[in-house]
Coordinates of C-alpha atoms and ligand atoms in Angstrom, one line a residue:
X1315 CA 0.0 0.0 0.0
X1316 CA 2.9 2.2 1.0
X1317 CA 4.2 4.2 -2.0
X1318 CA 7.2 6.3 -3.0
X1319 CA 5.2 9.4 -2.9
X1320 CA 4.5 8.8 0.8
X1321 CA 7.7 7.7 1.5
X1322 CA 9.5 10.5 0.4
X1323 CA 6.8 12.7 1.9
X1324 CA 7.5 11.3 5.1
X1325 CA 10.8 11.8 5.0
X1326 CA 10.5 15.8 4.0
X1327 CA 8.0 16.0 6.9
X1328 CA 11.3 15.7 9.4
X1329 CA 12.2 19.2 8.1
X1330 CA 10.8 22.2 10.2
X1331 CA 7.6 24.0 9.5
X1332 CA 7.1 26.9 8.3
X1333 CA 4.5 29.6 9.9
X1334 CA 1.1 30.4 8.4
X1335 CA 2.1 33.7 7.8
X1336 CA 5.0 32.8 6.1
X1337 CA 2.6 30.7 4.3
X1338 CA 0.4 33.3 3.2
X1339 CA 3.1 36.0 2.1
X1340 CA 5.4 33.3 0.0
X1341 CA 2.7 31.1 -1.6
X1342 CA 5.7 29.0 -3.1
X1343 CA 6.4 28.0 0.3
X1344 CA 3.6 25.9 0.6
X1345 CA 5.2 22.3 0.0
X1346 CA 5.5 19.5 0.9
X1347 CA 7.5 20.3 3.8
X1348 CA 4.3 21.8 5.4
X1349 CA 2.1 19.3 6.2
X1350 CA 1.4 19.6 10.1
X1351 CA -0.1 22.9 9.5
X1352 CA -3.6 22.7 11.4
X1353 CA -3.7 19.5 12.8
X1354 CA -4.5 20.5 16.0
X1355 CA -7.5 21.8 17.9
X1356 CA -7.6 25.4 17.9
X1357 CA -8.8 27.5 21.1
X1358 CA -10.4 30.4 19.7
X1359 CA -13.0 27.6 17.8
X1360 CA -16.0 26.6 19.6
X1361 CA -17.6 23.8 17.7
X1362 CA -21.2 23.1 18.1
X1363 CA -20.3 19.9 17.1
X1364 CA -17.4 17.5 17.6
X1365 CA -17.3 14.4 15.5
X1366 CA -14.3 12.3 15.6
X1367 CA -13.7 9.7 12.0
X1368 CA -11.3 6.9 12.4
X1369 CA -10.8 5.1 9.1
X1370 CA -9.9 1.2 10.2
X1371 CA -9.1 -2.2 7.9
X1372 CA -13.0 -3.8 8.5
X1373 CA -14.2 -7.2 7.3
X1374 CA -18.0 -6.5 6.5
X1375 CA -20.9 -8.3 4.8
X1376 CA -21.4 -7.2 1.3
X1377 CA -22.4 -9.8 -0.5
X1378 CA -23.7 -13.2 0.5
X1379 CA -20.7 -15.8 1.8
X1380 CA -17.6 -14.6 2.7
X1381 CA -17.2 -10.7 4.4
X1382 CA -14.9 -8.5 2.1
X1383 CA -12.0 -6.5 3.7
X1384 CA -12.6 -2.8 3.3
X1385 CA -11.5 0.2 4.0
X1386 CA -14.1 1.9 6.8
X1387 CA -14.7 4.7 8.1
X1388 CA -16.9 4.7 11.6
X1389 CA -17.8 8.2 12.6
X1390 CA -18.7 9.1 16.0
X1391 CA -20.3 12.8 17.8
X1392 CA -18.3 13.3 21.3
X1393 CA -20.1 16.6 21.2
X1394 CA -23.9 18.0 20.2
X1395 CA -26.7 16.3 18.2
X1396 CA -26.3 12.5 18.0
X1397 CA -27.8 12.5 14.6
X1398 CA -24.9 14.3 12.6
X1399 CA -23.5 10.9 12.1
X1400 CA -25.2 7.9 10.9
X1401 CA -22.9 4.9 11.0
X1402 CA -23.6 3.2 7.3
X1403 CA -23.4 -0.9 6.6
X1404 CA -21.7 -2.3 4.0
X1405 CA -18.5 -0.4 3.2
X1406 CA -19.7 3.1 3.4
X1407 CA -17.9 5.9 5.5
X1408 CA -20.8 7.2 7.8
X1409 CA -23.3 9.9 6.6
X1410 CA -23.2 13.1 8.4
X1411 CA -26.1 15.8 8.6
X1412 CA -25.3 19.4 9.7
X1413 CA -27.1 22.6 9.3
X1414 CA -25.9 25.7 7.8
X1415 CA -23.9 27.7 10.2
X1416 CA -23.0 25.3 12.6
X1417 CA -19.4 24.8 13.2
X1418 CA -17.9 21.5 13.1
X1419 CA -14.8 19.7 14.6
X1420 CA -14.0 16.9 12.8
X1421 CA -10.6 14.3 14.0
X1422 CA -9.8 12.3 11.4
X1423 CA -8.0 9.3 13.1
X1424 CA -6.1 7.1 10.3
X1425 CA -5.6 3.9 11.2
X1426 CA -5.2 2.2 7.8
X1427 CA -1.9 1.2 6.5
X1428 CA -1.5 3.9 4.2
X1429 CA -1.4 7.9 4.9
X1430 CA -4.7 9.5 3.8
X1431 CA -6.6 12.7 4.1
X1432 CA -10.2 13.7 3.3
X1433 CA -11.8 15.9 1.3
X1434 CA -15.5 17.9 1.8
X1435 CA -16.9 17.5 -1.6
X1436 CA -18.5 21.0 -2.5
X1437 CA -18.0 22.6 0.6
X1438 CA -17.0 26.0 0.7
X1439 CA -14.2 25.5 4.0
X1440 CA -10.6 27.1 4.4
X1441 CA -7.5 26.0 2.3
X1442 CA -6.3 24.3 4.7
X1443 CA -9.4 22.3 6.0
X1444 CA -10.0 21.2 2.3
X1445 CA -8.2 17.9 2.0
X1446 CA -5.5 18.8 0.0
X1447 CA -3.1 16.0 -0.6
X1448 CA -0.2 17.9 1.2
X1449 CA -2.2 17.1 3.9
X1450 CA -2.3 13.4 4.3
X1451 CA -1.7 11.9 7.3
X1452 CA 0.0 8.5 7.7
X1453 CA -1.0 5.5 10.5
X1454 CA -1.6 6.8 13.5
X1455 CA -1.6 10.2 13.1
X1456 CA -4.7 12.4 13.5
X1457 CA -5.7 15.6 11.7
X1458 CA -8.0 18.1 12.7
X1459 CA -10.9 20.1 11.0
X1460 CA -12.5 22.9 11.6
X1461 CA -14.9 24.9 9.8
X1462 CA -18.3 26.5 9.5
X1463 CA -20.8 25.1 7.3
X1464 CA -21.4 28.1 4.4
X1465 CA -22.6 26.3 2.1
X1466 CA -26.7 26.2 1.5
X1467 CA -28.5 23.1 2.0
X1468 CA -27.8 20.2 -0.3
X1469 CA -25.8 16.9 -1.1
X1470 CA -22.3 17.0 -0.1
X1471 CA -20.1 14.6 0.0
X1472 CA -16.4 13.3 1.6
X1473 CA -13.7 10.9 0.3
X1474 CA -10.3 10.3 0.2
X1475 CA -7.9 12.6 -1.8
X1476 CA -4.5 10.7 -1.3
X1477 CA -1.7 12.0 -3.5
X1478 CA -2.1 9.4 -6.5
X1479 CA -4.1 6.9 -4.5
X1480 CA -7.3 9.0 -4.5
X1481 CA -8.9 6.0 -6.9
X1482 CA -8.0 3.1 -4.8
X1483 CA -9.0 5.0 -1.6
X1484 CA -12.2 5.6 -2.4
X1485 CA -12.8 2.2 -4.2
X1486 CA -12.1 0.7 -0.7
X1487 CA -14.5 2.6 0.7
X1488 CA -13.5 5.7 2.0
X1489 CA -16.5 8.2 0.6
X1490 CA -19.3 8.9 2.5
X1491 CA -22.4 11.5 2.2
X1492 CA -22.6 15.4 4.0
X1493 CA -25.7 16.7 3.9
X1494 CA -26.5 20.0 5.3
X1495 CA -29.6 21.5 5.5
X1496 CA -31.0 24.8 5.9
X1497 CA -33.9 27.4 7.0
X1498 CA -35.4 28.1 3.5
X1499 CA -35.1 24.2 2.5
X1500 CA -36.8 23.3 6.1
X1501 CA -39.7 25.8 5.3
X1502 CA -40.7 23.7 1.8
X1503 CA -41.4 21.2 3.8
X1504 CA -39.9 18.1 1.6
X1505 CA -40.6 14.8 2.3
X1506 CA -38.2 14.3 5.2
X1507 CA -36.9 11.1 7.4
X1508 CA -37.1 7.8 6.0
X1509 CA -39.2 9.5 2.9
X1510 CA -35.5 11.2 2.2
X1511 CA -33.6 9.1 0.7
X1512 CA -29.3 9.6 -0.2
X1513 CA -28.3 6.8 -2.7
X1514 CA -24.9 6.6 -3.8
X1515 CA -24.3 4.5 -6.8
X1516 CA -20.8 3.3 -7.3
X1517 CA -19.9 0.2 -9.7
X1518 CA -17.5 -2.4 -7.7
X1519 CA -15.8 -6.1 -9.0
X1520 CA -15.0 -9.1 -6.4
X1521 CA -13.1 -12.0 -6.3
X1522 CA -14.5 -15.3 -5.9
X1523 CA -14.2 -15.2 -2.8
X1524 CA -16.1 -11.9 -2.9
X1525 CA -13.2 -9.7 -2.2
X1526 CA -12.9 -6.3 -3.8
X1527 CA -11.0 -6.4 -7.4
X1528 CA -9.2 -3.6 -8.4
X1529 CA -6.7 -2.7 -11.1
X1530 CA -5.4 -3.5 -14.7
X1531 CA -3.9 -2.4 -17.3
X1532 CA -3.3 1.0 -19.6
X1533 CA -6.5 0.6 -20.5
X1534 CA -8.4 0.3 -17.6
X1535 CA -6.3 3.9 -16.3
X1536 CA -7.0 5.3 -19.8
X1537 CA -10.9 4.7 -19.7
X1538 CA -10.8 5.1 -15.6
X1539 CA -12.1 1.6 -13.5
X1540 CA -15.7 -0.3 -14.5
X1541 CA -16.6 -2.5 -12.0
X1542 CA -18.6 -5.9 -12.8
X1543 CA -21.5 -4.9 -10.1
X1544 CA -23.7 -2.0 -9.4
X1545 CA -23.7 -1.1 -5.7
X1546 CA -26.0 0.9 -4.4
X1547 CA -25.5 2.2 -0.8
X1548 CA -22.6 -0.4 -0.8
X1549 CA -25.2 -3.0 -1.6
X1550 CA -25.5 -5.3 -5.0
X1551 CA -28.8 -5.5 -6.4
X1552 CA -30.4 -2.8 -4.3
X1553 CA -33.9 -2.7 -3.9
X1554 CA -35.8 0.2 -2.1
X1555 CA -38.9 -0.3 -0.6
X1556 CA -42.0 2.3 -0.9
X1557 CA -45.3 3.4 0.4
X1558 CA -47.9 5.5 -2.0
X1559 CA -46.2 8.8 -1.2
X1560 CA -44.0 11.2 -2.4
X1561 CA -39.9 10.6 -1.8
X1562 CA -36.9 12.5 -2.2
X1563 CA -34.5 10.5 -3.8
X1564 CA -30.4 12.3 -3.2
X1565 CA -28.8 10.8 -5.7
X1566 CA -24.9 10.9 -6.2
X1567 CA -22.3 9.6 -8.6
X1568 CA -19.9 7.7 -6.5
X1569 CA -18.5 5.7 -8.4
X1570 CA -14.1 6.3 -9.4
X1571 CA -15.1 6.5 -13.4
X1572 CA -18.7 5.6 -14.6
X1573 CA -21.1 7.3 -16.2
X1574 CA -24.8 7.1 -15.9
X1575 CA -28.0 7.7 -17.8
X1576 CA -30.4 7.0 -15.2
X1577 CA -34.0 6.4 -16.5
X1578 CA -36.9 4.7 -15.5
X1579 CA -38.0 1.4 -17.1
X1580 CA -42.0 2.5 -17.4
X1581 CA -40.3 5.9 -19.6
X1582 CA -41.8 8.3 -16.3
X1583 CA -40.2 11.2 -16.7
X1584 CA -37.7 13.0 -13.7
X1585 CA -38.5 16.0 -11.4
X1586 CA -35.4 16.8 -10.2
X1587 CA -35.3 19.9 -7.2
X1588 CA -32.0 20.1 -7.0
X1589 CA -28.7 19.3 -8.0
X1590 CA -24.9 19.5 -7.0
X1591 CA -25.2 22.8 -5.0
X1592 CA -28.6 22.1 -3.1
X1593 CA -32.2 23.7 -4.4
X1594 CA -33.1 24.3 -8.1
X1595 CA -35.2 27.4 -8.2
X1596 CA -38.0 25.4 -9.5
X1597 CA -38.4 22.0 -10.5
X1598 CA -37.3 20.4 -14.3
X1599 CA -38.5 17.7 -15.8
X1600 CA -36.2 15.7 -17.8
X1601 CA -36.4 11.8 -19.4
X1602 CA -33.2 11.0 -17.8
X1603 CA -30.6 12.2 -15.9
X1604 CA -26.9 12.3 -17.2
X1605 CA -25.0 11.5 -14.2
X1606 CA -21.0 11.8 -14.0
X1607 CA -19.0 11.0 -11.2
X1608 CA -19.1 13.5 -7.9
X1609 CA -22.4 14.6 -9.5
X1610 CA -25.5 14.7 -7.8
X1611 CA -29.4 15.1 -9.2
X1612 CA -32.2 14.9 -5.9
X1613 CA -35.5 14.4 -7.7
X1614 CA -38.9 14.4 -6.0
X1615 CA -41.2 11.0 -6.6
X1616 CA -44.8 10.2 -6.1
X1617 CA -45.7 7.0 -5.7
X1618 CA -49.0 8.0 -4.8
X1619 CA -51.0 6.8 -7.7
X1620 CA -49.2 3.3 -7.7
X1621 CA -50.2 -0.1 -6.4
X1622 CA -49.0 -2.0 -3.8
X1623 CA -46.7 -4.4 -5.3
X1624 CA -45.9 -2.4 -8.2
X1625 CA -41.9 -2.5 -8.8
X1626 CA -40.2 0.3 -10.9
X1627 CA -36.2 -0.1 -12.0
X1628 CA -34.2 2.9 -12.1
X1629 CA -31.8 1.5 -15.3
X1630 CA -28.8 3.2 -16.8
X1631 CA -29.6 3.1 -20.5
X1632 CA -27.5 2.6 -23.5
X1633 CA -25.3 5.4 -24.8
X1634 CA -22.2 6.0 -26.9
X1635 CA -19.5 6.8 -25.4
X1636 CA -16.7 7.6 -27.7
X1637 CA -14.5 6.7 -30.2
X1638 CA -11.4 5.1 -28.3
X1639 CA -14.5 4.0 -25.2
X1640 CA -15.9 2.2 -27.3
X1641 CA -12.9 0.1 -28.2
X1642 CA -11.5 0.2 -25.2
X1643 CA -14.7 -1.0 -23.0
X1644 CA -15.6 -3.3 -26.4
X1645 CA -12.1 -4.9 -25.7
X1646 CA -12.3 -4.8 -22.1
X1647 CA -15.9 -6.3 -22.1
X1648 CA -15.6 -9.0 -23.5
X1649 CA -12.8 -10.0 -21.2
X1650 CA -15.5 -9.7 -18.4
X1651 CA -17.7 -11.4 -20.0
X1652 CA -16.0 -14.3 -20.5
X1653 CA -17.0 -15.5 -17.1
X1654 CA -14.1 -15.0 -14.6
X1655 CA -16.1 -12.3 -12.7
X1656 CA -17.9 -13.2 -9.4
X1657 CA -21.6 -13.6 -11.2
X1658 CA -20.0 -14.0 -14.7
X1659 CA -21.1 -17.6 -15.1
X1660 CA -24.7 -17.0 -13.7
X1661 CA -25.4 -14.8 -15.9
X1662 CA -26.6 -12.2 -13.3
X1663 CA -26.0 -8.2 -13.1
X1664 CA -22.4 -9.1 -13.5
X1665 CA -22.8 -9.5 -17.7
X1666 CA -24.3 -6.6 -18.4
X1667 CA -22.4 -3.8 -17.0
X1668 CA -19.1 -4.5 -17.7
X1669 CA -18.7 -1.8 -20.4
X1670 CA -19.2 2.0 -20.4
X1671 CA -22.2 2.5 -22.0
X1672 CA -24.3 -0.3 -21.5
X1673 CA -27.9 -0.8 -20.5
X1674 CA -28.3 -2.3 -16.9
X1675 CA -30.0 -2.0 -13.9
X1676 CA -29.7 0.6 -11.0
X1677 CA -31.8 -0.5 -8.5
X1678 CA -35.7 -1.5 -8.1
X1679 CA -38.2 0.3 -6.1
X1680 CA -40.8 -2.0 -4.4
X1681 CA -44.3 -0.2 -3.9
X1682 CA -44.6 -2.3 -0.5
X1683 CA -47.2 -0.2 1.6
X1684 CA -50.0 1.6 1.2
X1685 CA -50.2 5.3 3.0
X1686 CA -52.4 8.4 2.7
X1687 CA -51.0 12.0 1.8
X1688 CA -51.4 14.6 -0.3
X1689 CA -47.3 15.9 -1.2
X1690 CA -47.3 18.6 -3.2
X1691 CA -44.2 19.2 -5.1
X1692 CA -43.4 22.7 -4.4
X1693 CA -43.5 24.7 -7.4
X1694 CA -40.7 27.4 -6.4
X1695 CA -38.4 25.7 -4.6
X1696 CA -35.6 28.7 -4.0
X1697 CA -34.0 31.8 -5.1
X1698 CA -30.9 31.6 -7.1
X1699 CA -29.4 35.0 -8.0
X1700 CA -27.4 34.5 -11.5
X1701 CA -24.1 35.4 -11.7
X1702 CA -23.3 38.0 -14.4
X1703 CA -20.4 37.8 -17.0
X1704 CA -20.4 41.8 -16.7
X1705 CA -19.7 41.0 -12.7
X1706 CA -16.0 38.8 -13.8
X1707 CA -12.8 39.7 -13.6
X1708 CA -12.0 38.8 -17.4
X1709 CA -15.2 38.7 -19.3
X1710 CA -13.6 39.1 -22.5
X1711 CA -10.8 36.2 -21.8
X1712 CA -11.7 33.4 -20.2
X1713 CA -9.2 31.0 -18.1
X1714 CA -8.7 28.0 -20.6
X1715 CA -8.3 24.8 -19.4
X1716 CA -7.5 22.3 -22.1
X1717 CA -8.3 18.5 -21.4
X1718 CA -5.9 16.1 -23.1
X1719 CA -4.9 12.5 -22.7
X1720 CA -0.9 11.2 -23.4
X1721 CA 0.0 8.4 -23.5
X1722 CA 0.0 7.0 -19.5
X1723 CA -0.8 10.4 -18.0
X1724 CA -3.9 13.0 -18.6
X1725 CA -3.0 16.4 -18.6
X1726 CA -4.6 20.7 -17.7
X1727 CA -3.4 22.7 -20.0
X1728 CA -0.8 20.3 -21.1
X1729 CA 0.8 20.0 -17.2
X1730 CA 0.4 17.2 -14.7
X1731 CA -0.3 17.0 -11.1
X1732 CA 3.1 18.5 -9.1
X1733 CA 2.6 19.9 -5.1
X1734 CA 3.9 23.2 -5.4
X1735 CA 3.8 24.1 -9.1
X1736 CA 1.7 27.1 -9.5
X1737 CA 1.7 28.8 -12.5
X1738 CA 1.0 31.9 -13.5
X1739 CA -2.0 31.3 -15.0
X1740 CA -3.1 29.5 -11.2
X1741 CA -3.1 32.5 -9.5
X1742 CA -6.6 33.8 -8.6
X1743 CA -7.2 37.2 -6.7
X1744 CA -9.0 36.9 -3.9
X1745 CA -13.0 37.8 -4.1
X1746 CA -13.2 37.5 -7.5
X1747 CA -15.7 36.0 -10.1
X1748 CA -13.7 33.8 -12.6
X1749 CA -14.5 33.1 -16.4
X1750 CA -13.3 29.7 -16.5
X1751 CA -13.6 27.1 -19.7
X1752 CA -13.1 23.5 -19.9
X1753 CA -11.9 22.5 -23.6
X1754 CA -12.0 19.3 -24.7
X1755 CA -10.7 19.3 -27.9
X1756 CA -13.2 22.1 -28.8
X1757 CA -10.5 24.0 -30.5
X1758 CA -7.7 21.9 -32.0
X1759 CA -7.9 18.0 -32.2
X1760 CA -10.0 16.0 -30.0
X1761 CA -8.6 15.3 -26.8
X1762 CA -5.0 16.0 -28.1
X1763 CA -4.5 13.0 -29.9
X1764 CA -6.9 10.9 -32.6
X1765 CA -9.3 9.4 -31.1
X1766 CA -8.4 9.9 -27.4
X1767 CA -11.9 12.0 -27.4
X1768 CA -12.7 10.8 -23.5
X1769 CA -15.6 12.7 -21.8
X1770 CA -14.0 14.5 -18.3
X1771 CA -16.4 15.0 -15.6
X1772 CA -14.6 18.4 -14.1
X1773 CA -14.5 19.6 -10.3
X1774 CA -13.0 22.6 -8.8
X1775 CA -12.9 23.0 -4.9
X1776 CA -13.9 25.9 -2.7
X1777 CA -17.2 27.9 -4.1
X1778 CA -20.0 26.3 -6.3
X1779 CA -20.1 27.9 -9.7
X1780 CA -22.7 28.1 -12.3
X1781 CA -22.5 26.8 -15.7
X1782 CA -23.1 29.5 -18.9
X1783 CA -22.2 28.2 -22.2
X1784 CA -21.8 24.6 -23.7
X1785 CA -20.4 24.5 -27.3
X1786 CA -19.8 21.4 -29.1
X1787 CA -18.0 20.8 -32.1
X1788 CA -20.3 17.9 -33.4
X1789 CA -24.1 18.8 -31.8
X1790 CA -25.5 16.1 -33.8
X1791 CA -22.4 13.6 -33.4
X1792 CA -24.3 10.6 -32.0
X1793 CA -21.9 10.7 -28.9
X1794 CA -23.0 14.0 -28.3
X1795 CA -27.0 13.1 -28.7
X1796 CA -27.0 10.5 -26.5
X1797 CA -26.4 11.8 -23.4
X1798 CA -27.0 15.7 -23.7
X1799 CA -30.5 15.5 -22.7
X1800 CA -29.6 14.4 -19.9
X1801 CA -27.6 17.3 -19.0
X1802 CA -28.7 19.5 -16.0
X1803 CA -26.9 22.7 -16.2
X1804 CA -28.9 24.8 -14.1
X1805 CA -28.2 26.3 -10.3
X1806 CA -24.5 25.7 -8.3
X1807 CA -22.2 23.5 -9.7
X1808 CA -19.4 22.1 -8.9
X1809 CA -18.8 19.0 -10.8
X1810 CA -19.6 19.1 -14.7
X1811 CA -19.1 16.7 -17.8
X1812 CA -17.0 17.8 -20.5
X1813 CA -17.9 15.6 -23.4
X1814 CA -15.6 15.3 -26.2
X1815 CA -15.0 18.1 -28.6
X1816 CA -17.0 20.3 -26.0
X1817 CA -16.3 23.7 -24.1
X1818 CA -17.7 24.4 -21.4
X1819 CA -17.9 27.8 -20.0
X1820 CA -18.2 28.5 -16.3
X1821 CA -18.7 31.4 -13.7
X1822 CA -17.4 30.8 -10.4
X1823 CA -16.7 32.8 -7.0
X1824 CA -13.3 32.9 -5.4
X1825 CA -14.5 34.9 -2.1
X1826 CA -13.4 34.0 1.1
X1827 CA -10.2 31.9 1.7
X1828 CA -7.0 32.4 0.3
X1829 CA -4.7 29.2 -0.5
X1830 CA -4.5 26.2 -2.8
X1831 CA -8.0 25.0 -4.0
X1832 CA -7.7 22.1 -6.6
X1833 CA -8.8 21.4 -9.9
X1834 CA -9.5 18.2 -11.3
X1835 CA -11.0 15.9 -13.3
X1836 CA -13.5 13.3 -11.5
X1837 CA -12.7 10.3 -13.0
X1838 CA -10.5 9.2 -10.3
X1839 CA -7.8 6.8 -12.7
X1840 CA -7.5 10.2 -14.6
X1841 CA -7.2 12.4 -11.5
X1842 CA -5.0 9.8 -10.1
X1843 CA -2.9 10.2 -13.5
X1844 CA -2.0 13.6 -13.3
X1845 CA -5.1 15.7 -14.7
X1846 CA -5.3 17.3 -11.5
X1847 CA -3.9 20.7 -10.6
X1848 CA -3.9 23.6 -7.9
X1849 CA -5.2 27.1 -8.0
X1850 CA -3.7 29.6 -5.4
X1851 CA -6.5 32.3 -4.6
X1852 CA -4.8 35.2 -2.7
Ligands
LIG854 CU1 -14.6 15.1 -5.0 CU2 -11.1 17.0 -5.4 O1 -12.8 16.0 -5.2
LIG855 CU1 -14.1 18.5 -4.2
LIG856 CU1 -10.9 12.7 -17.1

C-alpha cells in the first residue's frame, strides 16, 4: 500500500515547519514540507459539534458468503446532536447531517496502512481544511478540521484525496455522504426522514471469494475503473422499498469513473429539485438524468397513484461513449464477459455492465405499503441569483483549461499534477468572479491526440459555480445526442461533464479563503494520473 510518494513525503516531513504567515506571504512556500499545519485543535473555535472519523481495515458483509475487507470509516459525535452521524453498513464511511452555520470539529483518526486525508466534496471550507493531498496523514496520526458550514442546504459529499491513491481509496471505501440542510429548505417542507432518501451509486468487482478487485492495465487507467456490479449504498442488487407517497431521492455519482443515464423502465419522466449545489429554483423535468461521477441530481417522486406491489427499475440506458471508449470498453468487455467475474457464469447483473455504455439495472423500487398524503411538489423551490459575466474579472478572456490524454498520463493545460507548481495562469485574486472554460478538444484536435476523445467530468474545490455556455464541435455527433439531454446545467455547480470536442464555459466565485484550492478531473484513474492541478486564490 505504502508508496514512493508517501515515502518520500514522510521523509521531508522531518524538516521544520514553516508559519502560516510565512505561508500566506510566500505562496511558493507551501510544500510538501508543510504538512502539520492545522492538525490541531484550535482554542479560539467553539464547535457546536465535535465528530471524531477513524478510518480502520473492517471485514464486512457485502455480499452473500464470505465478508470482504474494506477500507471503513466509523464516525462518531463526542459533542452536540447525536444525529450528525449515521454509521452506514456495507463499506460506506458514515453519513453526516449538519445545518448551515453550525461549526464543526471533525478528528480524522487514520488507522489504515497507508497515509490519507479527506476531502468535503462541494463545501465552501478554508485552504487548509479542504483535504489537500499535502495534507495526508499516515497511521496513527490524527488531523483536525474545523470549519463553519457556508454552504446552502444540499448533497455533499467526503472521500479520500490521497496524493495518487485518491482511486484506490475511495474504491475501498473511504467516501461517505454530507448533507447539510438549511432554514429556507426546512420551510418547503420536503418529504423528510425515511421518505428522504441519499443513494450513492458506485460500480465495484469481487473475487470469488467476494473480495474487492481492483486494477489492470493501460487501459483500464485510460478509460478510468468499470466495476462488474452496481452497488448501491454499498449493496448489489439494491432494492428500495416504498409506500404510495412522495420521496426524495439524493442521488450521487460515487462511483471512481462511470457514467450514468439513469432512467426509469415504465419511460416516467424525472422532477429533479436540486442538483450539486442544493435547491433548483424550480423543479425540471427531464427523461433522464446524465450523471458523471461527484455529480449529484435529488429528484422528487410520487408514488402515490401506484399499487401496492408495483416494482419500478431505475436503469442506466444505452449510450455512446466515444471513439477510443468504445474500443477500449468493447475490448475490455468481453474480457469480463467471458465469465471470470464473481456472477459471470450465472449470468446475473455481472454480464451486463461490464462496459461503459451499457444498459443495466440501478436498482428497483418496491411499492410495498399503502399510506395516505397529499405531497405537493413545491412549485418554487428557491432563489438563485445569477451570476453575471459583466460581474468577472476577465469577461472578455476566459481562463482555458485544455483536457488532453498522453500516453499514460492526462494532462490541464498540457501539465500534470506537481505539489507546489503554481503557474501563473493559477493564481486567482481573492473575491473575485472567474471566467473559466473546460476544452475538450473544442478547438484543435480532440482530446490531443486521434481518437483519445474521452468525456471529463470536471471539479473545482472551494465555491460552487454556475454553468453559462456549452459548445460542441459535433451537436449532432451521435456521442453528443445521446447523453446531452440528460444534462442539468442549471443552479450551483461544482462537478460538470465535459464531453468530447466540448467547451464548457463557467462562472465561479473565489470569495473567502485564500490558499490552494484544486482542480481536477472526476474520474478518479484520470485524476490519479496527473489531470489534476492547484489554484492559489490570494
Ligand atoms: Cu470530489 Cu477534489 O474532489
Ligand atoms: Cu471536491
Ligand atoms: Cu478525465
Amino acid at each position: 500500500m505504502k508508496n514512493d510518494v508517501n515515502i518520500q513525503r514522510r521523509k521531508l516531513l522531518k524538516f521544520a515547519a514553516v508559519s502560516a504567515a510565512a505561508l500566506a506571504t510566500f505562496p511558493s512556500l507551501i510544500n510538501a514540507k508543510t504538512m502539520r499545519v492545522s492538525n490541531q485543535a484550535s482554542l479560539d473555535f467553539n464547535p457546536d459539534i465535535e465528530i471524531s472519523l477513524t478510518g480502520e481495515v473492517r471485514d464486512v458483509s457485502v455480499l452473500k458468503g464470505p465478508k470482504t475487507r474494506v477500507w471503513k470509516i466509523i464516525g462518531k459525535v463526542l459533542k452536540g446532536n447525536k444525529s450528525a452521524i449515521t454509521n452506514e453498513e456495507s463499506y460506506l464511511a458514515p453519513t453526516i447531517r449538519l445545518h448551515k452555520g453550525q461549526k464543526v470539529r471533525i478528528y480524522l483518526k487514520n488507522e489504515l496502512p497507508s497515509a490519507t486525508i479527506l476531502h468535503w466534496h462541494g463545501l465552501h471550507v478554508p485552504s487548509k481544511m479542504d483535504g489537500n493531498p499535502m495534507y495526508a496523514i499516515d497511521n496513527g496520526e490524527t488531523f483536525v478540521y474545523e470549519f463553519e458550514i457556508l454552504n446552502r442546504a444540499g448533497t455533499y459529499w467526503y472521500h479520500a484525496h490521497t496524493h495518487g491513491l485518491t482511486a484506490k481509496h475511495v474504491y475501498s471505501g473511504l467516501a461517505g455522504f454530507f448533507i447539510v440542510s438549511d432554514n429556507e429548505e426546512q420551510a418547503l417542507n420536503l418529504p423528510n426522514e425515511e421518505f428522504d432518501v441519499p443513494l450513492v451509486i458506485q460500480d465495484r468487482s469481487f473475487t470469488q471469494q467476494n473480495q474487492l478487485k481492483y486494477g489492470g492495465g493501460m487501459m483500464m487507467r485510460m478509460h478510468g475503473f468499470q466495476g462488474e456490479e452496481i452497488m448501491v449504498n454499498g449493496t448489489p442488487d439494491f432494492q428500495l422499498p416504498v409506500a404510495t407517497r412522495a420521496y426524495r431521492l439524493r442521488l450521487l455519482n460515487g462511483s471512481n469513473s462511470r457514467i450514468y443515464k439513469l432512467a426509469w423502465d415504465d419511460g416516467t419522466p424525472f422532477k429533479i429539485i436540486a442538483t450539486d449545489g442544493g435547491l433548483l429554483e424550480h423543479p425540471e423535468t427531464l427523461p433522464y438524468i446524465t450523471l458523471a461521477p461527484a455529480e449529484r441530481r435529488e429528484i422528487w417522486v410520487d408514488f402515490s397513484d401506484k399499487k401496492v406491489g408495483t416494482e419500478m427499475t431505475l436503469r442506466s440506458l444505452e449510450f455512446s461513449s466515444g471513439g477510443m471508449g468504445m474500443m477500449g470498453g468493447g475490448m475490455r468487455g468481453r474480457g469480463m464477459m467471458g465469465g471470470m467475474g464473481r456472477r459471470g457464469m450465472m449470468g446475473g447483473m455481472g454480464k451486463e455492465q461490464s462496459q461503459l455504455g451499457e444498459n443495466f439495472t440501478v436498482l428497483k423500487v418496491r411499492v410495498s405499503k399503502k399510506v395516505s398524503s397529499h405531497d405537493v411538489l413545491p412549485k418554487r423551490l428557491s432563489k438563485i441569483t445569477a451570476l453575471r459575466l459583466a460581474d468577472a474579472e476577465n469577461p472578455q478572456s476566459p481562463r482555458r483549461i485544455t483536457l488532453s490524454m498522453r500516453h499514460m498520463s492526462a494532462l490541464l493545460n498540457g501539465r500534470s499534477y506537481k505539489m507546489n507548481d503554481i503557474r501563473k495562469d493559477e493564481i486567482i485574486p481573492l473575491n473575485s468572479l472567474q471566467v473559466i472554460e473546460f476544452d475538450n478538444g473544442f478547438h484543435g484536435m480532440g482530446g490531443g491526440m486521434m481518437g483519445m476523445g474521452m468525456p471529463h467530468p470536471m471539479h473545482l474545490h472551494g465555491e460552487q459555480f454556475q454553468v453559462i455556455k456549452r459548445e460542441v464541435k459535433n451537436k449532432s455527433g451521435k456521442e453528443y445526442t445521446s447523453v446531452s439531454k440528460g444534462f442539468l446545467d442549471k443552479g450551483w455547480k461544482d462537478t460538470v461533464l465535459v464531453m468530447p470536442g466540448e467547451k464548457v464555459t463557467i462562472l465561479k466565485p473565489f470569495n473567502d479563503f485564500t490558499g490552494l484550492f484544486m482542480y481536477h478531473c472526476h474520474n478518479l484513474e484520470h485524476e490519479d494520473m496527473g489531470m489534476m492541478r492547484d489554484l492559489l486564490v490570494k
